[in-house]
Amino acid sequence: MNLTFHTPSGIEGESMRIIQQELDEMGITLEPDCADVVRRAIHTTADFDYAKNLVFTPGAAAAGVAALRAGTPIVTDTNMARSGINQRACTQLGVERFCYMADPEVAQAAQANGTTRAVAAVDRWAEEHPNAIFAVGNAPTALLRMCELMEAGTLRPALVIAVPVGFVNVVESKEAMLELCNKLEVPAIVAMGRKGGSTVAAAICNALLYRTFER
Amino acid sequence: MNLTFHTPSGIEGESMRIIQQELDEMGITLEPDCADVVRRAIHTTADFDYAKNLVFTPGAAAAGVAALRAGTPIVTDTNMARSGINQRACTQLGVERFCYMADPEVAQAAQANGTTRAVAAVDRWAEEHPNAIFAVGNAPTALLRMCELMEAGTLRPALVIAVPVGFVNVVESKEAMLELCNKLEVPAIVAMGRKGGSTVAAAICNALLYRTFER
């Protein structure tokens, strides 16, 4: 064991140094506005595929940082993602974290409308926080419902983090969201392909949160 | 989009079918006692590396299922992993989920003893639940402290799920835990190498939980 690094912050710094070194060895150069986000996604998964999978609309990370500095809330599609977002950083910035997936009202609305909880939760997001940062790590149906509401004009996110993981509808839902965000000029960070997840959604939020404390 | 599958359970079944089909195409045959656990780890990450990374001590999954049927609690090293473990399944089995990482007493103990919260949390686990199922998805230091207490005889897990992710001390801590579990005949499921994480820890727990409802 490398006993030089035995504090959590020391381990994290050394991990980021190893990640950057291996990216250099692979000949991968990250865009300056995206580098910390990509490194943190790799840090969370030990999966260097995220150096290629993660697509940013122009200025998306900077837009996310600005939104967080302004206290924009973060809405997630899983309690897992919500609980992975750094609470202390959010508290300092006055950023609230929401997830309505386990809300009894959302379950009732889903049953009443014959739809999924993911769809009912997005409808609730649009009512409560139409301009939030939305971090979706699980439900492609949430992304698809978001697309409908964004086209209808009732949802206009400060940033979309579209990183659901999976094998059915996932690839297509992320492609649809990226295309729409480009069309509507909504900032978006999207994990193309099958990979993603709640930890990746939380890691991207945390990278942006930590950037607000730089300078 | 494949609109044949638009319910959560339909999507999950189709996802598992795709995963098994691709494993077949890769010429990978999973051990019967491990297959559902491995498929669920892949389902959670879309990363087929878990078909090779996950190592089971003999009968480990069956031991975990038996422990869950007996109502053995699950202790995790992150609230993220804890919240990813299926609450309804746990409630039906009388299985409690614990995570002491954010406990103020753990933080105080860490400060008083000049150690990390991960180490202080493991000491608390050993006091409160020495025979629990321990699912570690984040902190290699938690695994190392567990090894010390297992050698001292104060911690004797029903099952160790050792799947921290990362770049510093992670590979070594998992190798040490696997070796010790083999020596002490403690059932263990270990993700060899750098990969793992809270979602993987939760996915392994869920695979075992769902197996208790079969037959």
Short mmCIF file of C-alpha atoms in Angstrom, two decimals:
data_model
loop_
_atom_site.label_atom_id
_atom_site.label_comp_id
_atom_site.label_asym_id
_atom_site.label_seq_id
_atom_site.Cartn_x
_atom_site.Cartn_y
_atom_site.Cartn_z
CA MET A 1 0.00 0.00 0.00
CA ASN A 2 1.13 3.53 -0.71
CA LEU A 3 1.12 4.95 2.80
CA THR A 4 2.12 8.41 1.56
CA PHE A 5 -1.55 8.95 0.78
CA HIS A 6 -3.76 8.04 3.66
CA THR A 7 -6.01 11.05 4.11
CA PRO A 8 -9.18 11.28 1.99
CA SER A 9 -8.03 14.55 0.35
CA GLY A 10 -4.51 13.17 -0.24
CA ILE A 11 -5.95 10.06 -1.86
CA GLU A 12 -8.23 12.12 -4.07
CA GLY A 13 -5.41 14.37 -5.25
CA GLU A 14 -3.19 11.39 -6.03
CA SER A 15 -6.08 9.67 -7.84
CA MET A 16 -6.65 12.71 -10.06
CA ARG A 17 -2.90 12.84 -10.82
CA ILE A 18 -2.94 9.17 -11.88
CA ILE A 19 -6.04 9.72 -14.03
CA GLN A 20 -4.46 12.71 -15.82
CA GLN A 21 -1.22 10.79 -16.31
CA GLU A 22 -3.03 7.84 -17.88
CA LEU A 23 -5.08 10.17 -20.10
CA ASP A 24 -1.79 11.73 -21.26
CA GLU A 25 -0.39 8.26 -21.94
CA MET A 26 -3.48 7.45 -24.02
CA GLY A 27 -2.95 10.66 -26.00
CA ILE A 28 -6.30 12.07 -24.84
CA THR A 29 -6.48 15.85 -24.39
CA LEU A 30 -9.56 17.12 -22.59
CA GLU A 31 -11.16 20.49 -23.33
CA PRO A 32 -10.28 22.95 -20.54
CA ASP A 33 -13.95 23.64 -19.72
CA CYS A 34 -14.68 19.90 -19.44
CA ALA A 35 -11.51 18.37 -17.97
CA ASP A 36 -12.42 18.38 -14.27
CA VAL A 37 -15.88 16.96 -15.00
CA VAL A 38 -14.48 14.13 -17.12
CA ARG A 39 -11.75 13.32 -14.58
CA ARG A 40 -14.32 13.14 -11.80
CA ALA A 41 -16.54 10.78 -13.82
CA ILE A 42 -13.48 8.55 -14.34
CA HIS A 43 -12.59 8.86 -10.64
CA THR A 44 -16.08 7.62 -9.70
CA THR A 45 -16.07 4.62 -12.06
CA ALA A 46 -12.39 3.83 -12.77
CA ASP A 47 -13.67 3.69 -16.35
CA PHE A 48 -11.72 5.72 -18.91
CA ASP A 49 -14.54 5.32 -21.45
CA TYR A 50 -15.97 8.51 -19.97
CA ALA A 51 -13.12 10.45 -21.58
CA LYS A 52 -14.82 9.67 -24.90
CA ASN A 53 -18.47 9.20 -23.88
CA LEU A 54 -19.11 12.57 -22.27
CA VAL A 55 -20.35 15.21 -24.69
CA PHE A 56 -20.77 18.85 -23.67
CA THR A 57 -22.82 21.44 -25.54
CA PRO A 58 -20.77 24.67 -25.94
CA GLY A 59 -20.15 26.26 -22.54
CA ALA A 60 -22.30 23.68 -20.71
CA ALA A 61 -19.99 23.20 -17.72
CA ALA A 62 -19.50 26.95 -17.28
CA ALA A 63 -23.26 27.45 -17.49
CA GLY A 64 -23.73 24.81 -14.78
CA VAL A 65 -21.17 26.48 -12.53
CA ALA A 66 -22.84 29.87 -13.00
CA ALA A 67 -26.23 28.36 -12.19
CA LEU A 68 -24.87 26.78 -9.01
CA ARG A 69 -23.28 30.07 -7.95
CA ALA A 70 -26.75 31.60 -8.33
CA GLY A 71 -28.22 28.95 -6.02
CA THR A 72 -30.08 26.98 -8.72
CA PRO A 73 -31.48 23.75 -7.27
CA ILE A 74 -30.44 20.32 -8.50
CA VAL A 75 -33.16 17.77 -9.25
CA THR A 76 -32.24 14.09 -9.66
CA ASP A 77 -34.14 11.01 -10.78
CA THR A 78 -32.87 8.77 -7.97
CA ASN A 79 -32.37 9.24 -4.25
CA MET A 80 -29.02 7.55 -4.83
CA ALA A 81 -27.83 10.35 -7.09
CA ARG A 82 -29.25 12.94 -4.70
CA SER A 83 -27.39 11.49 -1.73
CA GLY A 84 -24.15 11.38 -3.75
CA ILE A 85 -24.17 15.14 -4.33
CA ASN A 86 -21.93 16.91 -1.82
CA GLN A 87 -24.27 18.23 0.85
CA ARG A 88 -21.78 20.60 2.45
CA ALA A 89 -20.99 22.28 -0.87
CA CYS A 90 -24.70 22.64 -1.62
CA THR A 91 -25.39 24.14 1.79
CA GLN A 92 -22.61 26.70 1.37
CA LEU A 93 -24.01 27.77 -1.99
CA GLY A 94 -27.65 27.65 -0.92
CA VAL A 95 -28.30 24.95 -3.53
CA GLU A 96 -31.14 22.56 -2.67
CA ARG A 97 -31.20 18.94 -3.87
CA PHE A 98 -34.52 17.35 -4.80
CA CYS A 99 -35.70 13.92 -5.88
CA TYR A 100 -39.39 13.20 -6.18
CA MET A 101 -39.11 9.58 -7.33
CA ALA A 102 -40.15 8.11 -3.96
CA ASP A 103 -42.78 10.79 -3.31
CA PRO A 104 -46.20 9.25 -2.59
CA GLU A 105 -47.91 11.99 -4.66
CA VAL A 106 -45.77 11.05 -7.65
CA ALA A 107 -46.73 7.38 -7.25
CA GLN A 108 -50.41 8.39 -7.07
CA ALA A 109 -50.15 10.61 -10.14
CA ALA A 110 -48.43 7.81 -12.07
CA GLN A 111 -51.19 5.36 -11.17
CA ALA A 112 -53.96 7.86 -11.90
CA ASN A 113 -52.50 8.72 -15.33
CA GLY A 114 -51.43 5.17 -16.24
CA THR A 115 -47.83 6.22 -16.63
CA THR A 116 -44.50 5.51 -14.89
CA ARG A 117 -43.22 7.19 -11.75
CA ALA A 118 -40.37 8.62 -13.82
CA VAL A 119 -42.82 10.45 -16.09
CA ALA A 120 -44.95 11.63 -13.16
CA ALA A 121 -41.81 12.85 -11.39
CA VAL A 122 -40.75 14.94 -14.41
CA ASP A 123 -44.21 16.53 -14.53
CA ARG A 124 -43.70 17.45 -10.89
CA TRP A 125 -40.22 18.85 -11.67
CA ALA A 126 -41.74 21.09 -14.34
CA GLU A 127 -44.25 22.44 -11.82
CA GLU A 128 -41.87 22.94 -8.92
CA HIS A 129 -38.48 23.74 -10.49
CA PRO A 130 -38.82 24.39 -14.24
CA ASN A 131 -35.38 26.04 -14.46
CA ALA A 132 -33.34 23.71 -12.25
CA ILE A 133 -30.26 21.66 -13.04
CA PHE A 134 -31.63 18.22 -13.92
CA ALA A 135 -29.36 15.23 -13.35
CA VAL A 136 -30.77 11.99 -14.77
CA GLY A 137 -28.68 8.89 -14.06
CA ASN A 138 -31.26 6.17 -14.29
CA ALA A 139 -34.51 6.66 -16.18
CA PRO A 140 -34.52 7.12 -19.97
CA THR A 141 -38.28 7.70 -19.73
CA ALA A 142 -37.53 10.75 -17.56
CA LEU A 143 -35.32 12.13 -20.35
CA LEU A 144 -38.00 11.50 -22.96
CA ARG A 145 -40.67 13.24 -20.87
CA MET A 146 -38.27 16.14 -20.32
CA CYS A 147 -37.87 16.44 -24.09
CA GLU A 148 -41.65 16.71 -24.49
CA LEU A 149 -41.95 19.41 -21.84
CA MET A 150 -38.93 21.31 -23.18
CA GLU A 151 -40.48 21.33 -26.63
CA ALA A 152 -43.77 22.47 -25.11
CA GLY A 153 -41.87 25.25 -23.33
CA THR A 154 -42.90 24.30 -19.77
CA LEU A 155 -39.42 23.09 -18.78
CA ARG A 156 -36.32 25.11 -19.46
CA PRO A 157 -33.37 23.64 -17.53
CA ALA A 158 -30.34 25.67 -16.49
CA LEU A 159 -28.40 22.49 -17.32
CA VAL A 160 -29.32 18.95 -18.33
CA ILE A 161 -27.04 16.16 -17.09
CA ALA A 162 -28.24 13.20 -19.16
CA VAL A 163 -26.39 10.07 -18.04
CA PRO A 164 -28.85 7.20 -17.60
CA VAL A 165 -27.29 3.74 -17.84
CA GLY A 166 -28.77 0.74 -19.56
CA PHE A 167 -29.69 -1.43 -22.47
CA VAL A 168 -33.22 -0.43 -23.51
CA ASN A 169 -34.13 3.06 -24.81
CA VAL A 170 -31.08 4.56 -23.09
CA VAL A 171 -28.87 5.30 -26.09
CA GLU A 172 -31.81 6.71 -28.05
CA SER A 173 -33.10 8.88 -25.20
CA LYS A 174 -29.68 10.48 -24.73
CA GLU A 175 -29.29 11.14 -28.45
CA ALA A 176 -32.76 12.73 -28.55
CA MET A 177 -31.94 14.92 -25.55
CA LEU A 178 -28.60 16.07 -26.97
CA GLU A 179 -30.19 16.97 -30.30
CA LEU A 180 -32.97 18.92 -28.60
CA CYS A 181 -30.58 20.76 -26.28
CA ASN A 182 -28.47 21.79 -29.25
CA LYS A 183 -31.61 23.03 -31.03
CA LEU A 184 -33.00 24.92 -28.02
CA GLU A 185 -29.55 26.07 -26.84
CA VAL A 186 -30.05 24.43 -23.45
CA PRO A 187 -26.68 23.57 -21.81
CA ALA A 188 -26.24 19.79 -21.61
CA ILE A 189 -23.70 17.19 -20.52
CA VAL A 190 -24.56 13.79 -21.99
CA ALA A 191 -22.91 10.36 -21.61
CA MET A 192 -23.33 8.90 -25.10
CA GLY A 193 -23.85 5.15 -25.36
CA ARG A 194 -25.06 2.78 -22.68
CA LYS A 195 -22.93 3.87 -19.77
CA GLY A 196 -23.78 6.27 -16.96
CA GLY A 197 -25.60 5.92 -13.67
CA SER A 198 -26.43 7.62 -10.40
CA THR A 199 -22.80 7.82 -9.31
CA VAL A 200 -21.85 9.47 -12.61
CA ALA A 201 -24.73 11.95 -12.32
CA ALA A 202 -23.60 12.85 -8.80
CA ALA A 203 -19.92 13.06 -9.84
CA ILE A 204 -20.71 15.56 -12.59
CA CYS A 205 -22.72 17.70 -10.15
CA ASN A 206 -19.87 17.54 -7.66
CA ALA A 207 -17.24 18.57 -10.22
CA LEU A 208 -19.31 21.65 -11.03
CA LEU A 209 -19.94 22.37 -7.33
CA TYR A 210 -16.23 22.15 -6.52
CA ARG A 211 -15.44 24.53 -9.38
CA THR A 212 -17.57 27.21 -7.71
CA PHE A 213 -15.08 27.23 -4.84
CA GLU A 214 -12.04 27.82 -7.06
CA ARG A 215 -10.57 31.34 -7.27
CA MET B 1 -37.38 3.48 -29.49
CA ASN B 2 -38.46 -0.06 -28.73
CA LEU B 3 -41.97 0.62 -27.53
CA THR B 4 -42.63 -3.05 -26.77
CA PHE B 5 -40.83 -2.47 -23.48
CA HIS B 6 -42.09 0.57 -21.67
CA THR B 7 -42.81 -0.67 -18.17
CA PRO B 8 -39.94 -0.74 -15.65
CA SER B 9 -40.22 -4.53 -15.19
CA GLY B 10 -40.48 -5.10 -18.95
CA ILE B 11 -37.39 -2.97 -19.54
CA GLU B 12 -35.46 -4.82 -16.85
CA GLY B 13 -36.33 -8.24 -18.26
CA GLU B 14 -35.35 -7.18 -21.77
CA SER B 15 -32.11 -5.66 -20.43
CA MET B 16 -31.16 -8.91 -18.73
CA ARG B 17 -31.94 -10.83 -21.93
CA ILE B 18 -29.62 -8.52 -23.92
CA ILE B 19 -26.87 -8.87 -21.29
CA GLN B 20 -27.06 -12.67 -21.35
CA GLN B 21 -27.10 -12.69 -25.16
CA GLU B 22 -23.97 -10.53 -25.33
CA LEU B 23 -22.23 -12.66 -22.70
CA ASP B 24 -23.04 -15.70 -24.86
CA GLU B 25 -21.64 -13.93 -27.92
CA MET B 26 -18.44 -13.18 -25.97
CA GLY B 27 -18.17 -16.87 -25.07
CA ILE B 28 -18.48 -16.09 -21.35
CA THR B 29 -20.25 -18.70 -19.20
CA LEU B 30 -21.14 -17.59 -15.68
CA GLU B 31 -21.20 -19.94 -12.71
CA PRO B 32 -24.84 -20.77 -11.83
CA ASP B 33 -24.46 -19.48 -8.23
CA CYS B 34 -23.02 -16.17 -9.49
CA ALA B 35 -24.83 -15.46 -12.76
CA ASP B 36 -27.65 -13.24 -11.49
CA VAL B 37 -25.23 -11.20 -9.37
CA VAL B 38 -22.87 -10.62 -12.29
CA ARG B 39 -25.70 -9.75 -14.68
CA ARG B 40 -27.06 -7.21 -12.20
CA ALA B 41 -23.64 -5.58 -11.79
CA ILE B 42 -23.46 -5.28 -15.59
CA HIS B 43 -27.04 -3.98 -15.68
CA THR B 44 -26.10 -1.23 -13.24
CA THR B 45 -22.95 -0.10 -15.08
CA ALA B 46 -23.38 -1.27 -18.71
CA ASP B 47 -19.82 -2.49 -18.18
CA PHE B 48 -19.13 -6.09 -19.16
CA ASP B 49 -15.78 -6.00 -17.32
CA TYR B 50 -17.74 -7.18 -14.28
CA ALA B 51 -18.15 -10.58 -15.94
CA LYS B 52 -14.41 -11.01 -15.32
CA ASN B 53 -13.75 -8.75 -12.33
CA LEU B 54 -16.19 -10.27 -9.86
CA VAL B 55 -14.70 -13.07 -7.79
CA PHE B 56 -16.79 -15.20 -5.43
CA THR B 57 -15.46 -17.37 -2.63
CA PRO B 58 -17.08 -20.84 -2.79
CA GLY B 59 -20.81 -20.57 -2.06
CA ALA B 60 -20.60 -16.85 -1.28
CA ALA B 61 -23.79 -15.83 -3.07
CA ALA B 62 -25.78 -18.68 -1.53
CA ALA B 63 -24.42 -17.73 1.90
CA GLY B 64 -25.54 -14.15 1.33
CA VAL B 65 -29.03 -15.28 0.31
CA ALA B 66 -29.31 -17.50 3.38
CA ALA B 67 -28.19 -14.62 5.61
CA LEU B 68 -30.78 -12.29 4.08
CA ARG B 69 -33.51 -14.90 4.55
CA ALA B 70 -32.50 -14.97 8.22
CA GLY B 71 -32.91 -11.19 8.45
CA THR B 72 -29.21 -10.34 8.67
CA PRO B 73 -28.70 -6.57 8.41
CA ILE B 74 -26.72 -4.94 5.60
CA VAL B 75 -24.12 -2.32 6.52
CA THR B 76 -22.71 -0.03 3.81
CA ASP B 77 -19.87 2.49 3.69
CA THR B 78 -21.89 5.16 1.85
CA ASN B 79 -25.40 6.50 2.17
CA MET B 80 -25.50 6.24 -1.61
CA ALA B 81 -25.07 2.47 -1.49
CA ARG B 82 -27.56 2.24 1.36
CA SER B 83 -30.23 4.15 -0.56
CA GLY B 84 -29.65 1.98 -3.64
CA ILE B 85 -30.57 -1.22 -1.80
CA ASN B 86 -34.20 -2.15 -2.45
CA GLN B 87 -36.12 -0.92 0.57
CA ARG B 88 -39.28 -2.89 -0.12
CA ALA B 89 -37.40 -6.18 -0.40
CA CYS B 90 -35.55 -5.43 2.84
CA THR B 91 -38.76 -4.57 4.66
CA GLN B 92 -40.39 -7.83 3.54
CA LEU B 93 -37.41 -9.82 4.81
CA GLY B 94 -36.95 -7.81 7.99
CA VAL B 95 -33.49 -6.81 6.81
CA GLU B 96 -32.27 -3.45 8.13
CA ARG B 97 -29.85 -1.23 6.19
CA PHE B 98 -27.25 0.79 8.07
CA CYS B 99 -24.59 3.34 7.18
CA TYR B 100 -22.72 5.15 9.92
CA MET B 101 -20.46 7.24 7.69
CA ALA B 102 -22.38 10.48 8.26
CA ASP B 103 -23.00 9.75 11.97
CA PRO B 104 -21.78 12.62 14.20
CA GLU B 105 -20.44 10.10 16.75
CA VAL B 106 -18.32 8.48 14.04
CA ALA B 107 -16.91 11.88 13.05
CA GLN B 108 -16.13 12.61 16.72
CA ALA B 109 -14.45 9.23 17.20
CA ALA B 110 -12.37 9.75 14.06
CA GLN B 111 -11.20 13.14 15.30
CA ALA B 112 -10.52 11.88 18.84
CA ASN B 113 -8.47 8.93 17.56
CA GLY B 114 -6.73 10.79 14.73
CA THR B 115 -8.12 8.41 12.13
CA THR B 116 -10.51 8.60 9.17
CA ARG B 117 -14.29 8.41 9.36
CA ALA B 118 -14.11 5.16 7.38
CA VAL B 119 -12.00 3.52 10.08
CA ALA B 120 -14.15 4.91 12.89
CA ALA B 121 -17.27 3.68 11.08
CA VAL B 122 -15.88 0.14 10.83
CA ASP B 123 -15.14 0.16 14.57
CA ARG B 124 -18.77 1.10 15.09
CA TRP B 125 -19.90 -1.71 12.75
CA ALA B 126 -17.92 -4.20 14.80
CA GLU B 127 -19.65 -3.01 17.97
CA GLU B 128 -23.18 -2.82 16.60
CA HIS B 129 -23.39 -5.54 13.93
CA PRO B 130 -20.33 -7.82 14.02
CA ASN B 131 -22.04 -10.52 11.91
CA ALA B 132 -23.76 -8.35 9.29
CA ILE B 133 -23.44 -8.35 5.52
CA PHE B 134 -20.88 -5.61 4.82
CA ALA B 135 -21.05 -3.89 1.43
CA VAL B 136 -18.09 -1.57 0.79
CA GLY B 137 -18.29 0.39 -2.47
CA ASN B 138 -16.11 3.35 -1.71
CA ALA B 139 -13.49 3.26 1.06
CA PRO B 140 -10.45 0.97 0.79
CA THR B 141 -9.52 2.08 4.32
CA ALA B 142 -12.78 0.53 5.52
CA LEU B 143 -11.74 -2.78 3.97
CA LEU B 144 -8.30 -2.61 5.56
CA ARG B 145 -9.77 -1.87 8.99
CA MET B 146 -12.23 -4.74 8.52
CA CYS B 147 -9.28 -7.04 7.81
CA GLU B 148 -7.67 -6.02 11.11
CA LEU B 149 -10.85 -6.64 13.10
CA MET B 150 -11.54 -9.94 11.32
CA GLU B 151 -8.03 -11.13 12.18
CA ALA B 152 -8.57 -9.98 15.77
CA GLY B 153 -11.84 -11.93 15.82
CA THR B 154 -14.12 -9.01 16.69
CA LEU B 155 -15.76 -8.88 13.27
CA ARG B 156 -17.09 -11.98 11.55
CA PRO B 157 -19.24 -10.97 8.56
CA ALA B 158 -22.00 -13.17 7.15
CA LEU B 159 -20.80 -11.88 3.77
CA VAL B 160 -18.25 -9.30 2.61
CA ILE B 161 -19.08 -7.39 -0.57
CA ALA B 162 -15.75 -5.70 -1.35
CA VAL B 163 -16.19 -3.43 -4.35
CA PRO B 164 -14.56 -0.05 -3.67
CA VAL B 165 -13.61 1.91 -6.79
CA GLY B 166 -10.47 3.91 -7.31
CA PHE B 167 -6.83 4.45 -8.01
CA VAL B 168 -5.04 4.49 -4.64
CA ASN B 169 -4.92 1.48 -2.27
CA VAL B 170 -8.08 0.04 -3.86
CA VAL B 171 -6.61 -2.90 -5.78
CA GLU B 172 -4.41 -3.87 -2.83
CA SER B 173 -7.20 -3.61 -0.24
CA LYS B 174 -9.45 -5.89 -2.26
CA GLU B 175 -6.68 -8.44 -2.77
CA ALA B 176 -5.95 -8.41 0.97
CA MET B 177 -9.62 -8.88 1.81
CA LEU B 178 -10.07 -11.75 -0.63
CA GLU B 179 -7.01 -13.54 0.72
CA LEU B 180 -8.18 -13.12 4.30
CA CYS B 181 -11.73 -14.26 3.53
CA ASN B 182 -10.36 -17.38 1.87
CA LYS B 183 -8.19 -18.04 4.92
CA LEU B 184 -10.95 -17.45 7.47
CA GLU B 185 -13.66 -19.04 5.29
CA VAL B 186 -15.73 -15.86 5.33
CA PRO B 187 -18.01 -15.64 2.25
CA ALA B 188 -16.91 -12.80 -0.02
CA ILE B 189 -17.77 -11.20 -3.35
CA VAL B 190 -14.91 -9.00 -4.56
CA ALA B 191 -14.52 -6.79 -7.66
CA MET B 192 -10.86 -7.29 -8.52
CA GLY B 193 -9.01 -4.33 -10.00
CA ARG B 194 -9.93 -0.67 -9.83
CA LYS B 195 -13.60 -0.84 -10.69
CA GLY B 196 -16.59 -0.94 -8.36
CA GLY B 197 -18.60 1.71 -6.56
CA SER B 198 -21.72 2.37 -4.54
CA THR B 199 -24.06 1.39 -7.38
CA VAL B 200 -22.22 -1.92 -7.79
CA ALA B 201 -22.37 -2.60 -4.04
CA ALA B 202 -26.11 -1.94 -4.06
CA ALA B 203 -26.64 -4.02 -7.22
CA ILE B 204 -24.97 -7.05 -5.65
CA CYS B 205 -27.13 -6.70 -2.53
CA ASN B 206 -30.24 -6.39 -4.69
CA ALA B 207 -29.40 -9.48 -6.76
CA LEU B 208 -29.13 -11.49 -3.53
CA LEU B 209 -32.31 -9.91 -2.13
CA TYR B 210 -34.29 -10.76 -5.28
CA ARG B 211 -33.04 -14.34 -5.14
CA THR B 212 -34.69 -14.76 -1.73
CA PHE B 213 -38.06 -14.25 -3.45
CA GLU B 214 -37.49 -17.01 -6.00
CA ARG B 215 -39.22 -20.36 -5.45
#
